[in-house]
Amino acid sequence: MNVYKLAMGVAAVGLAVALLLTAFGRIAQAGPFFIVFFAALALGCRGFAPLRGFAYTVMIFAAVTTALYYPAYFVSVGTFKFTTLITPLIQLIMFGMGTSMSVQDFIGVIKMPKGVLLGIVCQFTIMPCIGFLLANLSGFSAEIAAGIILIGCSPSGLASNVMNYLAKANLALSITITAITTLLAPFFTPLLMKLLAGAFVEIEVLDMMWDIVKMVILPIGAGLLFNKLLHGKAKWLDDAMPLVSMFGIAFIITIITAAGRDSLLDIGGLLILLVLVHNTAGYFLGYWGGRLFRMSEQDCRTIAIEVGMQNGGLASGIAKEMGKIATIGLAPAVFGPLMNITGSILASYWHRKPPPVDASGERPRPEKPMALAEQ
C-alpha cells in the first residue's frame, strides 16, 4: 500500500509540474511530466479498489501521451513500419477471444432469443446511424469523418463483458451478443460502411469482408478449436492471453496516435467530444431500446453496454487494411480508451443499484466473466 500511495504522490507532483510548465507556455517541456503523471497514476490506481478498474485505461493515456510527444519512436525502426504489426496483433487478440469461448456462448440464442435479437439489431442500427449523423455534422475531412462511421459499424467490444458483470447485468446475454455480432461483422460492417460512408471514402465491400474474415473469423475459429482440443491443458496460455490482449490493444492505439499525431493535435478536442457523444448516446438509446420492448432491467443494462462499447481494435485493423490508419483510424483510437472510462463509470453506478428481484424472489447472480474480457 505504501508503494501505491507513493505512486499517487509522484503522480500529483508530475501533474503539478506539467500544469505549471504549460501555464508558462513550455508545453514541449511538460511532456515527460504528463507521462510520469499518467504512468504513476495507473500504478497508484491498482492499490485502491474503487480505482482499480481505471488502471489499464490510465496506462493507455500514458502510452498515448508518449506517442504524441515522441511519435518518431512509434512510427518505424529503420525501414520497418510499426503499422505492419496491427493486423497480426488483432488476429492474436481474436485468437485469445476464441480460446475463451465455447459452444455454450452461443446457446444464449436459443435460451434468450428476444434479448439476443434485440441486442444485434440495436448494435447494427443505433451506432451506425449516430456515427453517420456525427460524421456529417463534424466538418472533418472525409477520411476522418469516415472513421467515426467505421467505429459505429463495428461489433460490440470484449470489454463490454466485464462491464456487464460489474453492472450486475445479464452476463450470459452479454457474451452471446458479443460473440454473435463479432461473427456477423464480416457481413454487416462492410455493407453498412458502403451505405453510410461510401460518400466519404471508397469502400470495396468484398475486400473489407475478406479483411474482417482473416482478422476475426479465422483466428476465432482457431481459438475455438484450440479450446476444444486443449482445454485445461495449456494453463499458461489462459493466463497469458488477457495480458497479451491488453498489451496488443494499447500498442495498436499508440501506433495509430503516432501515425495521426498532426491531425489529432488539430482536431483532438472536437473529436473527443464527438466520440463521447457517440459512446454515451449508444448507452442511452440501447437502454431505452430494451425498455421499449419490455425487457427486464438486467437485460436493458446489458443491451446498453453492448451497444455503447465497440470493438475499436477491429475498426483500427480495418482502417489499416484500407491504408488509412492515420485518418480513418483516429476515431477508433480515441473511442477505445474513452469507452473504458465511461463504461467503468456506468457500471459502477449500476453496481450500487442492484436490478429488481426476478419472479422467484432471487436477484440474478452473474458468473465471473471470461478471462479475456478483463482487458
mmCIF file of C-alpha atoms in Angstrom:
data_model
loop_
_atom_site.group_PDB
_atom_site.id
_atom_site.type_symbol
_atom_site.label_atom_id
_atom_site.label_comp_id
_atom_site.label_asym_id
_atom_site.label_seq_id
_atom_site.Cartn_x
_atom_site.Cartn_y
_atom_site.Cartn_z
ATOM 1 C CA MET A 1 0.000 0.000 0.000
ATOM 2 C CA ASN A 2 2.915 2.351 0.684
ATOM 3 C CA VAL A 3 4.102 1.812 -2.896
ATOM 4 C CA TYR A 4 0.685 2.740 -4.266
ATOM 5 C CA LYS A 5 0.462 5.818 -2.060
ATOM 6 C CA LEU A 6 3.954 6.830 -3.184
ATOM 7 C CA ALA A 7 2.862 6.417 -6.793
ATOM 8 C CA MET A 8 -0.102 8.702 -6.160
ATOM 9 C CA GLY A 9 2.259 11.261 -4.666
ATOM 10 C CA VAL A 10 4.546 11.068 -7.683
ATOM 11 C CA ALA A 11 1.509 11.453 -9.941
ATOM 12 C CA ALA A 12 0.422 14.583 -8.062
ATOM 13 C CA VAL A 13 3.890 16.126 -8.337
ATOM 14 C CA GLY A 14 4.141 15.215 -12.029
ATOM 15 C CA LEU A 15 0.765 16.793 -12.781
ATOM 16 C CA ALA A 16 1.604 19.947 -10.813
ATOM 17 C CA VAL A 17 4.890 20.430 -12.671
ATOM 18 C CA ALA A 18 3.292 19.671 -16.047
ATOM 19 C CA LEU A 19 0.494 22.179 -15.489
ATOM 20 C CA LEU A 20 2.945 24.794 -14.270
ATOM 21 C CA LEU A 21 5.129 24.409 -17.361
ATOM 22 C CA THR A 22 2.046 24.505 -19.588
ATOM 23 C CA ALA A 23 0.862 27.699 -17.912
ATOM 24 C CA PHE A 24 4.182 29.333 -18.790
ATOM 25 C CA GLY A 25 3.901 28.225 -22.416
ATOM 26 C CA ARG A 26 6.503 25.464 -22.169
ATOM 27 C CA ILE A 27 4.258 22.673 -23.385
ATOM 28 C CA ALA A 28 7.091 20.715 -25.002
ATOM 29 C CA GLN A 29 8.996 20.529 -21.700
ATOM 30 C CA ALA A 30 5.801 19.460 -19.904
ATOM 31 C CA GLY A 31 5.586 16.212 -21.883
ATOM 32 C CA PRO A 32 7.761 13.987 -19.658
ATOM 33 C CA PHE A 33 5.889 15.152 -16.574
ATOM 34 C CA PHE A 34 2.488 14.362 -18.127
ATOM 35 C CA ILE A 35 3.816 10.894 -18.983
ATOM 36 C CA VAL A 36 5.067 10.424 -15.396
ATOM 37 C CA PHE A 37 1.675 11.595 -14.115
ATOM 38 C CA PHE A 38 -0.316 9.028 -16.108
ATOM 39 C CA ALA A 39 2.133 6.154 -15.509
ATOM 40 C CA ALA A 40 2.316 6.779 -11.756
ATOM 41 C CA LEU A 41 -1.447 7.268 -11.542
ATOM 42 C CA ALA A 42 -2.014 3.932 -13.297
ATOM 43 C CA LEU A 43 0.195 2.200 -10.733
ATOM 44 C CA GLY A 44 -1.460 4.051 -7.865
ATOM 45 C CA CYS A 45 -4.949 3.066 -9.024
ATOM 46 C CA ARG A 46 -4.005 -0.593 -8.599
ATOM 47 C CA GLY A 47 -3.813 -0.097 -4.840
ATOM 48 C CA PHE A 48 -7.335 1.228 -4.331
ATOM 49 C CA ALA A 49 -10.348 -0.967 -5.050
ATOM 50 C CA PRO A 50 -12.670 1.807 -6.359
ATOM 51 C CA LEU A 51 -9.974 2.936 -8.824
ATOM 52 C CA ARG A 52 -8.535 -0.418 -9.864
ATOM 53 C CA GLY A 53 -10.757 -0.699 -12.926
ATOM 54 C CA PHE A 54 -9.309 2.528 -14.328
ATOM 55 C CA ALA A 55 -5.633 1.472 -14.109
ATOM 56 C CA TYR A 56 -5.426 -0.032 -17.597
ATOM 57 C CA THR A 57 -7.172 2.917 -19.241
ATOM 58 C CA VAL A 58 -4.892 5.395 -17.460
ATOM 59 C CA MET A 59 -1.884 3.409 -18.660
ATOM 60 C CA ILE A 60 -3.191 3.748 -22.218
ATOM 61 C CA PHE A 61 -3.304 7.514 -21.687
ATOM 62 C CA ALA A 62 0.349 7.336 -20.634
ATOM 63 C CA ALA A 63 1.167 5.480 -23.852
ATOM 64 C CA VAL A 64 -0.871 7.894 -25.973
ATOM 65 C CA THR A 65 0.817 10.901 -24.347
ATOM 66 C CA THR A 66 4.206 9.341 -25.062
ATOM 67 C CA ALA A 67 3.216 8.825 -28.704
ATOM 68 C CA LEU A 68 2.049 12.435 -29.011
ATOM 69 C CA TYR A 69 5.308 13.852 -27.640
ATOM 70 C CA TYR A 70 7.695 11.333 -29.195
ATOM 71 C CA PRO A 71 5.908 9.957 -32.301
ATOM 72 C CA ALA A 72 9.083 9.010 -34.152
ATOM 73 C CA TYR A 73 9.687 6.105 -31.762
ATOM 74 C CA PHE A 74 6.324 4.514 -32.659
ATOM 75 C CA VAL A 75 6.252 5.016 -36.416
ATOM 76 C CA SER A 76 9.156 2.896 -37.617
ATOM 77 C CA VAL A 77 12.517 1.346 -36.839
ATOM 78 C CA GLY A 78 14.732 1.659 -39.877
ATOM 79 C CA THR A 79 12.626 0.524 -42.815
ATOM 80 C CA PHE A 80 10.198 -1.463 -40.653
ATOM 81 C CA LYS A 81 6.881 0.319 -40.027
ATOM 82 C CA PHE A 82 5.038 -0.486 -36.824
ATOM 83 C CA THR A 83 1.675 -0.316 -38.618
ATOM 84 C CA THR A 84 2.625 -3.707 -40.090
ATOM 85 C CA LEU A 85 2.021 -5.202 -36.631
ATOM 86 C CA ILE A 86 -1.598 -4.039 -36.304
ATOM 87 C CA THR A 87 -3.251 -6.878 -38.228
ATOM 88 C CA PRO A 88 -1.209 -9.685 -36.563
ATOM 89 C CA LEU A 89 -1.939 -8.183 -33.137
ATOM 90 C CA ILE A 90 -5.678 -8.103 -33.834
ATOM 91 C CA GLN A 91 -5.525 -11.700 -35.049
ATOM 92 C CA LEU A 92 -3.753 -12.663 -31.837
ATOM 93 C CA ILE A 93 -6.400 -10.868 -29.748
ATOM 94 C CA MET A 94 -9.208 -12.582 -31.669
ATOM 95 C CA PHE A 95 -7.466 -15.953 -31.220
ATOM 96 C CA GLY A 96 -7.426 -15.256 -27.482
ATOM 97 C CA MET A 97 -11.128 -14.497 -27.620
ATOM 98 C CA GLY A 98 -11.691 -17.834 -29.349
ATOM 99 C CA THR A 99 -9.723 -19.772 -26.726
ATOM 100 C CA SER A 100 -12.014 -18.378 -24.021
ATOM 101 C CA MET A 101 -15.218 -19.236 -25.907
ATOM 102 C CA SER A 102 -17.201 -22.421 -26.300
ATOM 103 C CA VAL A 103 -20.472 -23.627 -27.776
ATOM 104 C CA GLN A 104 -22.151 -22.521 -24.544
ATOM 105 C CA ASP A 105 -21.593 -18.894 -25.550
ATOM 106 C CA PHE A 106 -23.937 -19.417 -28.486
ATOM 107 C CA ILE A 107 -26.603 -21.351 -26.575
ATOM 108 C CA GLY A 108 -27.985 -17.987 -25.453
ATOM 109 C CA VAL A 109 -29.510 -17.568 -28.910
ATOM 110 C CA ILE A 110 -31.857 -20.431 -28.028
ATOM 111 C CA LYS A 111 -32.356 -19.532 -24.372
ATOM 112 C CA MET A 112 -32.754 -15.762 -24.838
ATOM 113 C CA PRO A 113 -33.791 -15.230 -28.485
ATOM 114 C CA LYS A 114 -35.592 -11.936 -27.873
ATOM 115 C CA GLY A 115 -32.712 -10.353 -25.981
ATOM 116 C CA VAL A 116 -30.082 -11.567 -28.444
ATOM 117 C CA LEU A 117 -32.046 -10.424 -31.494
ATOM 118 C CA LEU A 118 -32.778 -7.030 -29.951
ATOM 119 C CA GLY A 119 -29.140 -6.596 -28.988
ATOM 120 C CA ILE A 120 -27.958 -7.419 -32.510
ATOM 121 C CA VAL A 121 -30.486 -5.100 -34.150
ATOM 122 C CA CYS A 122 -29.649 -2.235 -31.781
ATOM 123 C CA GLN A 123 -25.915 -2.821 -32.309
ATOM 124 C CA PHE A 124 -26.086 -2.573 -36.093
ATOM 125 C CA THR A 125 -28.627 0.272 -36.287
ATOM 126 C CA ILE A 126 -28.125 2.702 -33.405
ATOM 127 C CA MET A 127 -24.353 3.162 -33.530
ATOM 128 C CA PRO A 128 -24.009 3.296 -37.341
ATOM 129 C CA CYS A 129 -26.799 5.892 -37.626
ATOM 130 C CA ILE A 130 -25.372 8.054 -34.831
ATOM 131 C CA GLY A 131 -21.927 7.771 -36.417
ATOM 132 C CA PHE A 132 -23.334 8.858 -39.782
ATOM 133 C CA LEU A 133 -25.065 11.864 -38.207
ATOM 134 C CA LEU A 134 -21.980 12.967 -36.261
ATOM 135 C CA ALA A 135 -19.724 12.494 -39.285
ATOM 136 C CA ASN A 136 -21.918 14.803 -41.343
ATOM 137 C CA LEU A 137 -22.046 17.422 -38.577
ATOM 138 C CA SER A 138 -18.336 17.269 -37.719
ATOM 139 C CA GLY A 139 -16.884 19.282 -40.579
ATOM 140 C CA PHE A 140 -13.871 16.937 -40.579
ATOM 141 C CA SER A 141 -12.095 15.796 -43.708
ATOM 142 C CA ALA A 142 -13.775 12.896 -45.487
ATOM 143 C CA GLU A 143 -11.440 10.193 -44.185
ATOM 144 C CA ILE A 144 -11.549 11.276 -40.530
ATOM 145 C CA ALA A 145 -15.349 11.537 -40.737
ATOM 146 C CA ALA A 146 -15.467 8.028 -42.220
ATOM 147 C CA GLY A 147 -13.599 6.798 -39.136
ATOM 148 C CA ILE A 148 -16.497 7.942 -36.942
ATOM 149 C CA ILE A 149 -18.873 5.891 -39.066
ATOM 150 C CA LEU A 150 -16.498 2.924 -39.005
ATOM 151 C CA ILE A 151 -16.422 2.694 -35.213
ATOM 152 C CA GLY A 152 -20.226 2.836 -35.268
ATOM 153 C CA CYS A 153 -20.440 -0.018 -37.779
ATOM 154 C CA SER A 154 -18.163 -2.291 -35.731
ATOM 155 C CA PRO A 155 -19.424 -5.085 -33.439
ATOM 156 C CA SER A 156 -19.508 -4.812 -29.671
ATOM 157 C CA GLY A 157 -16.198 -4.916 -27.820
ATOM 158 C CA LEU A 158 -14.783 -7.547 -25.484
ATOM 159 C CA ALA A 159 -14.623 -5.084 -22.590
ATOM 160 C CA SER A 160 -18.429 -4.970 -22.568
ATOM 161 C CA ASN A 161 -18.473 -8.386 -20.867
ATOM 162 C CA VAL A 162 -16.608 -7.283 -17.773
ATOM 163 C CA MET A 163 -18.588 -4.022 -17.618
ATOM 164 C CA ASN A 164 -21.830 -6.001 -17.689
ATOM 165 C CA TYR A 165 -20.524 -8.200 -14.908
ATOM 166 C CA LEU A 166 -19.717 -5.145 -12.778
ATOM 167 C CA ALA A 167 -23.091 -3.588 -13.604
ATOM 168 C CA LYS A 168 -24.891 -6.718 -12.357
ATOM 169 C CA ALA A 169 -26.404 -7.118 -15.798
ATOM 170 C CA ASN A 170 -27.113 -10.333 -17.750
ATOM 171 C CA LEU A 171 -23.594 -11.618 -18.399
ATOM 172 C CA ALA A 172 -24.712 -14.657 -20.421
ATOM 173 C CA LEU A 173 -26.667 -12.372 -22.751
ATOM 174 C CA SER A 174 -23.685 -10.016 -22.991
ATOM 175 C CA ILE A 175 -21.266 -12.773 -24.018
ATOM 176 C CA THR A 176 -23.720 -14.141 -26.589
ATOM 177 C CA ILE A 177 -24.340 -10.722 -28.173
ATOM 178 C CA THR A 178 -20.597 -10.028 -28.319
ATOM 179 C CA ALA A 179 -19.941 -13.397 -29.947
ATOM 180 C CA ILE A 180 -22.771 -13.177 -32.487
ATOM 181 C CA THR A 181 -22.150 -9.555 -33.527
ATOM 182 C CA THR A 182 -18.449 -10.330 -33.927
ATOM 183 C CA LEU A 183 -19.213 -13.276 -36.215
ATOM 184 C CA LEU A 184 -21.714 -11.160 -38.186
ATOM 185 C CA ALA A 185 -19.219 -8.320 -38.633
ATOM 186 C CA PRO A 186 -17.810 -9.605 -41.973
ATOM 187 C CA PHE A 187 -21.270 -9.128 -43.489
ATOM 188 C CA PHE A 188 -22.794 -6.143 -41.711
ATOM 189 C CA THR A 189 -19.759 -3.880 -41.249
ATOM 190 C CA PRO A 190 -18.761 -3.665 -44.945
ATOM 191 C CA LEU A 191 -22.357 -3.259 -46.120
ATOM 192 C CA LEU A 192 -23.085 -0.532 -43.573
ATOM 193 C CA MET A 193 -19.823 1.219 -44.447
ATOM 194 C CA LYS A 194 -20.735 1.142 -48.150
ATOM 195 C CA LEU A 195 -24.181 2.551 -47.393
ATOM 196 C CA LEU A 196 -23.200 5.209 -44.848
ATOM 197 C CA ALA A 197 -19.548 6.031 -45.575
ATOM 198 C CA GLY A 198 -19.486 5.472 -49.326
ATOM 199 C CA ALA A 199 -19.930 9.203 -49.910
ATOM 200 C CA PHE A 200 -16.821 9.941 -47.788
ATOM 201 C CA VAL A 201 -14.353 7.306 -48.980
ATOM 202 C CA GLU A 202 -14.269 4.495 -51.496
ATOM 203 C CA ILE A 203 -15.439 1.243 -49.908
ATOM 204 C CA GLU A 204 -14.587 -2.103 -51.502
ATOM 205 C CA VAL A 205 -17.169 -4.362 -49.860
ATOM 206 C CA LEU A 206 -15.660 -7.712 -50.833
ATOM 207 C CA ASP A 207 -12.150 -6.636 -49.857
ATOM 208 C CA MET A 208 -13.390 -5.418 -46.466
ATOM 209 C CA MET A 209 -15.306 -8.660 -45.947
ATOM 210 C CA TRP A 210 -12.137 -10.676 -46.533
ATOM 211 C CA ASP A 211 -10.122 -8.361 -44.270
ATOM 212 C CA ILE A 212 -12.574 -8.961 -41.418
ATOM 213 C CA VAL A 213 -12.706 -12.704 -42.073
ATOM 214 C CA LYS A 214 -8.938 -13.025 -41.805
ATOM 215 C CA MET A 215 -8.755 -10.734 -38.763
ATOM 216 C CA VAL A 216 -11.762 -12.147 -36.891
ATOM 217 C CA ILE A 217 -13.361 -15.347 -38.167
ATOM 218 C CA LEU A 218 -10.230 -17.401 -38.874
ATOM 219 C CA PRO A 219 -8.445 -16.534 -35.589
ATOM 220 C CA ILE A 220 -11.600 -17.075 -33.508
ATOM 221 C CA GLY A 221 -12.170 -20.392 -35.283
ATOM 222 C CA ALA A 222 -8.600 -21.434 -34.497
ATOM 223 C CA GLY A 223 -9.113 -20.364 -30.880
ATOM 224 C CA LEU A 224 -12.343 -22.362 -30.586
ATOM 225 C CA LEU A 225 -10.589 -25.435 -31.996
ATOM 226 C CA PHE A 226 -7.684 -24.917 -29.603
ATOM 227 C CA ASN A 227 -10.107 -24.635 -26.686
ATOM 228 C CA LYS A 228 -11.931 -27.795 -27.783
ATOM 229 C CA LEU A 229 -8.783 -29.900 -28.125
ATOM 230 C CA LEU A 230 -6.557 -28.489 -25.381
ATOM 231 C CA HIS A 231 -8.953 -27.035 -22.809
ATOM 232 C CA GLY A 232 -7.258 -27.038 -19.412
ATOM 233 C CA LYS A 233 -4.006 -28.427 -20.854
ATOM 234 C CA ALA A 234 -2.335 -25.074 -21.508
ATOM 235 C CA LYS A 235 -2.959 -23.044 -18.383
ATOM 236 C CA TRP A 236 -0.028 -20.787 -19.195
ATOM 237 C CA LEU A 237 -1.855 -19.670 -22.338
ATOM 238 C CA ASP A 238 -5.079 -18.997 -20.414
ATOM 239 C CA ASP A 239 -3.110 -16.821 -18.009
ATOM 240 C CA ALA A 240 -1.110 -15.068 -20.722
ATOM 241 C CA MET A 241 -3.823 -14.188 -23.241
ATOM 242 C CA PRO A 242 -5.526 -11.413 -21.206
ATOM 243 C CA LEU A 243 -2.140 -9.731 -20.734
ATOM 244 C CA VAL A 244 -1.230 -10.190 -24.400
ATOM 245 C CA SER A 245 -4.595 -8.730 -25.435
ATOM 246 C CA MET A 246 -4.199 -5.737 -23.131
ATOM 247 C CA PHE A 247 -0.708 -5.049 -24.460
ATOM 248 C CA GLY A 248 -1.871 -5.530 -28.052
ATOM 249 C CA ILE A 249 -4.725 -3.048 -27.773
ATOM 250 C CA ALA A 250 -2.526 -0.482 -26.017
ATOM 251 C CA PHE A 251 0.196 -0.837 -28.654
ATOM 252 C CA ILE A 252 -2.299 -0.515 -31.518
ATOM 253 C CA ILE A 253 -3.686 2.710 -30.043
ATOM 254 C CA THR A 254 -0.151 4.029 -29.550
ATOM 255 C CA ILE A 255 0.815 3.287 -33.166
ATOM 256 C CA ILE A 256 -2.308 4.997 -34.517
ATOM 257 C CA THR A 257 -1.760 8.016 -32.278
ATOM 258 C CA ALA A 258 1.817 8.419 -33.516
ATOM 259 C CA ALA A 259 0.798 7.982 -37.165
ATOM 260 C CA GLY A 260 -2.035 10.525 -36.931
ATOM 261 C CA ARG A 261 -0.378 12.898 -34.459
ATOM 262 C CA ASP A 262 -0.642 16.050 -36.567
ATOM 263 C CA SER A 263 -4.316 15.533 -37.387
ATOM 264 C CA LEU A 264 -5.076 14.616 -33.784
ATOM 265 C CA LEU A 265 -3.473 17.806 -32.480
ATOM 266 C CA ASP A 266 -5.584 19.853 -34.903
ATOM 267 C CA ILE A 267 -8.968 18.269 -34.192
ATOM 268 C CA GLY A 268 -8.389 16.328 -30.978
ATOM 269 C CA GLY A 269 -10.733 18.314 -28.743
ATOM 270 C CA LEU A 270 -13.691 18.182 -31.124
ATOM 271 C CA LEU A 271 -13.043 14.534 -31.989
ATOM 272 C CA ILE A 272 -13.041 13.573 -28.307
ATOM 273 C CA LEU A 273 -16.340 15.437 -27.830
ATOM 274 C CA LEU A 274 -17.990 13.722 -30.795
ATOM 275 C CA VAL A 275 -16.716 10.306 -29.746
ATOM 276 C CA LEU A 276 -18.059 10.925 -26.230
ATOM 277 C CA VAL A 277 -21.478 11.838 -27.663
ATOM 278 C CA HIS A 278 -21.383 8.732 -29.867
ATOM 279 C CA ASN A 279 -20.473 6.465 -26.955
ATOM 280 C CA THR A 280 -22.955 7.833 -24.404
ATOM 281 C CA ALA A 281 -25.783 8.005 -26.957
ATOM 282 C CA GLY A 282 -25.205 4.283 -27.544
ATOM 283 C CA TYR A 283 -25.667 3.589 -23.826
ATOM 284 C CA PHE A 284 -28.794 5.750 -23.641
ATOM 285 C CA LEU A 285 -30.556 4.509 -26.764
ATOM 286 C CA GLY A 286 -29.528 0.906 -26.135
ATOM 287 C CA TYR A 287 -31.050 1.014 -22.660
ATOM 288 C CA TRP A 288 -34.290 2.632 -23.770
ATOM 289 C CA GLY A 289 -34.494 0.328 -26.767
ATOM 290 C CA GLY A 290 -34.633 -2.510 -24.262
ATOM 291 C CA ARG A 291 -37.250 -0.712 -22.208
ATOM 292 C CA LEU A 292 -39.328 -0.084 -25.340
ATOM 293 C CA PHE A 293 -39.533 -3.840 -25.919
ATOM 294 C CA ARG A 294 -40.290 -4.541 -22.261
ATOM 295 C CA MET A 295 -37.007 -6.233 -21.418
ATOM 296 C CA SER A 296 -36.030 -6.714 -17.784
ATOM 297 C CA GLU A 297 -33.866 -4.092 -16.078
ATOM 298 C CA GLN A 298 -30.952 -6.514 -16.157
ATOM 299 C CA ASP A 299 -31.318 -7.093 -19.900
ATOM 300 C CA CYS A 300 -31.721 -3.354 -20.579
ATOM 301 C CA ARG A 301 -28.410 -2.690 -18.851
ATOM 302 C CA THR A 302 -26.801 -5.444 -20.909
ATOM 303 C CA ILE A 303 -28.021 -4.072 -24.233
ATOM 304 C CA ALA A 304 -26.998 -0.536 -23.256
ATOM 305 C CA ILE A 305 -23.405 -1.551 -22.564
ATOM 306 C CA GLU A 306 -23.209 -3.864 -25.577
ATOM 307 C CA VAL A 307 -24.395 -1.090 -27.900
ATOM 308 C CA GLY A 308 -22.229 1.642 -26.371
ATOM 309 C CA MET A 309 -18.938 -0.293 -26.280
ATOM 310 C CA GLN A 310 -17.483 -1.056 -29.713
ATOM 311 C CA ASN A 311 -14.597 -3.176 -30.951
ATOM 312 C CA GLY A 312 -12.097 -0.377 -31.536
ATOM 313 C CA GLY A 313 -9.310 -2.849 -32.273
ATOM 314 C CA LEU A 314 -11.172 -4.339 -35.212
ATOM 315 C CA ALA A 315 -12.053 -0.868 -36.528
ATOM 316 C CA SER A 316 -8.373 0.067 -36.319
ATOM 317 C CA GLY A 317 -7.432 -3.059 -38.244
ATOM 318 C CA ILE A 318 -9.923 -2.253 -40.985
ATOM 319 C CA ALA A 319 -8.503 1.277 -41.234
ATOM 320 C CA LYS A 320 -5.011 -0.177 -41.544
ATOM 321 C CA GLU A 321 -6.068 -2.604 -44.280
ATOM 322 C CA MET A 322 -7.607 0.350 -46.123
ATOM 323 C CA GLY A 323 -4.213 2.078 -45.933
ATOM 324 C CA LYS A 324 -5.639 4.988 -43.956
ATOM 325 C CA ILE A 325 -4.603 4.297 -40.378
ATOM 326 C CA ALA A 326 -3.585 7.936 -39.753
ATOM 327 C CA THR A 327 -7.030 9.290 -40.691
ATOM 328 C CA ILE A 328 -9.818 6.705 -40.620
ATOM 329 C CA GLY A 329 -8.065 5.078 -37.655
ATOM 330 C CA LEU A 330 -8.201 8.176 -35.441
ATOM 331 C CA ALA A 331 -11.809 7.860 -34.202
ATOM 332 C CA PRO A 332 -11.362 4.172 -33.199
ATOM 333 C CA ALA A 333 -8.127 5.078 -31.375
ATOM 334 C CA VAL A 334 -9.943 7.752 -29.355
ATOM 335 C CA PHE A 335 -13.066 5.651 -28.817
ATOM 336 C CA GLY A 336 -11.223 2.756 -27.146
ATOM 337 C CA PRO A 337 -9.820 4.483 -24.037
ATOM 338 C CA LEU A 338 -12.838 6.759 -23.705
ATOM 339 C CA MET A 339 -15.385 3.938 -23.681
ATOM 340 C CA ASN A 340 -13.476 2.193 -20.909
ATOM 341 C CA ILE A 341 -13.777 5.297 -18.730
ATOM 342 C CA THR A 342 -17.477 5.881 -19.421
ATOM 343 C CA GLY A 343 -18.196 2.134 -19.206
ATOM 344 C CA SER A 344 -16.485 1.897 -15.823
ATOM 345 C CA ILE A 345 -18.429 4.889 -14.513
ATOM 346 C CA LEU A 346 -21.754 3.498 -15.757
ATOM 347 C CA ALA A 347 -21.002 0.006 -14.441
ATOM 348 C CA SER A 348 -20.020 1.415 -11.026
ATOM 349 C CA TYR A 349 -23.252 3.421 -10.876
ATOM 350 C CA TRP A 350 -25.395 0.398 -11.720
ATOM 351 C CA HIS A 351 -23.365 -1.790 -9.367
ATOM 352 C CA ARG A 352 -24.649 0.322 -6.482
ATOM 353 C CA LYS A 353 -28.235 -0.065 -7.764
ATOM 354 C CA PRO A 354 -28.920 -3.822 -7.999
ATOM 355 C CA PRO A 355 -31.627 -4.793 -10.506
ATOM 356 C CA PRO A 356 -35.045 -5.811 -9.143
ATOM 357 C CA VAL A 357 -35.525 -9.392 -7.982
ATOM 358 C CA ASP A 358 -36.891 -11.878 -10.501
ATOM 359 C CA ALA A 359 -40.142 -13.813 -10.290
ATOM 360 C CA SER A 360 -38.598 -16.395 -7.968
ATOM 361 C CA GLY A 361 -37.735 -13.697 -5.447
ATOM 362 C CA GLU A 362 -33.992 -14.022 -6.041
ATOM 363 C CA ARG A 363 -31.732 -11.420 -7.548
ATOM 364 C CA PRO A 364 -29.819 -12.782 -10.572
ATOM 365 C CA ARG A 365 -26.170 -13.536 -9.854
ATOM 366 C CA PRO A 366 -23.929 -13.379 -12.905
ATOM 367 C CA GLU A 367 -20.948 -15.665 -13.073
ATOM 368 C CA LYS A 368 -17.457 -14.250 -13.383
ATOM 369 C CA PRO A 369 -16.791 -13.144 -16.980
ATOM 370 C CA MET A 370 -14.360 -14.857 -19.287
ATOM 371 C CA ALA A 371 -10.747 -14.003 -18.549
ATOM 372 C CA LEU A 372 -10.174 -12.231 -21.826
ATOM 373 C CA ALA A 373 -12.866 -9.672 -21.029
ATOM 374 C CA GLU A 374 -10.728 -8.406 -18.140
ATOM 375 C CA GLN A 375 -8.988 -6.128 -20.593
#
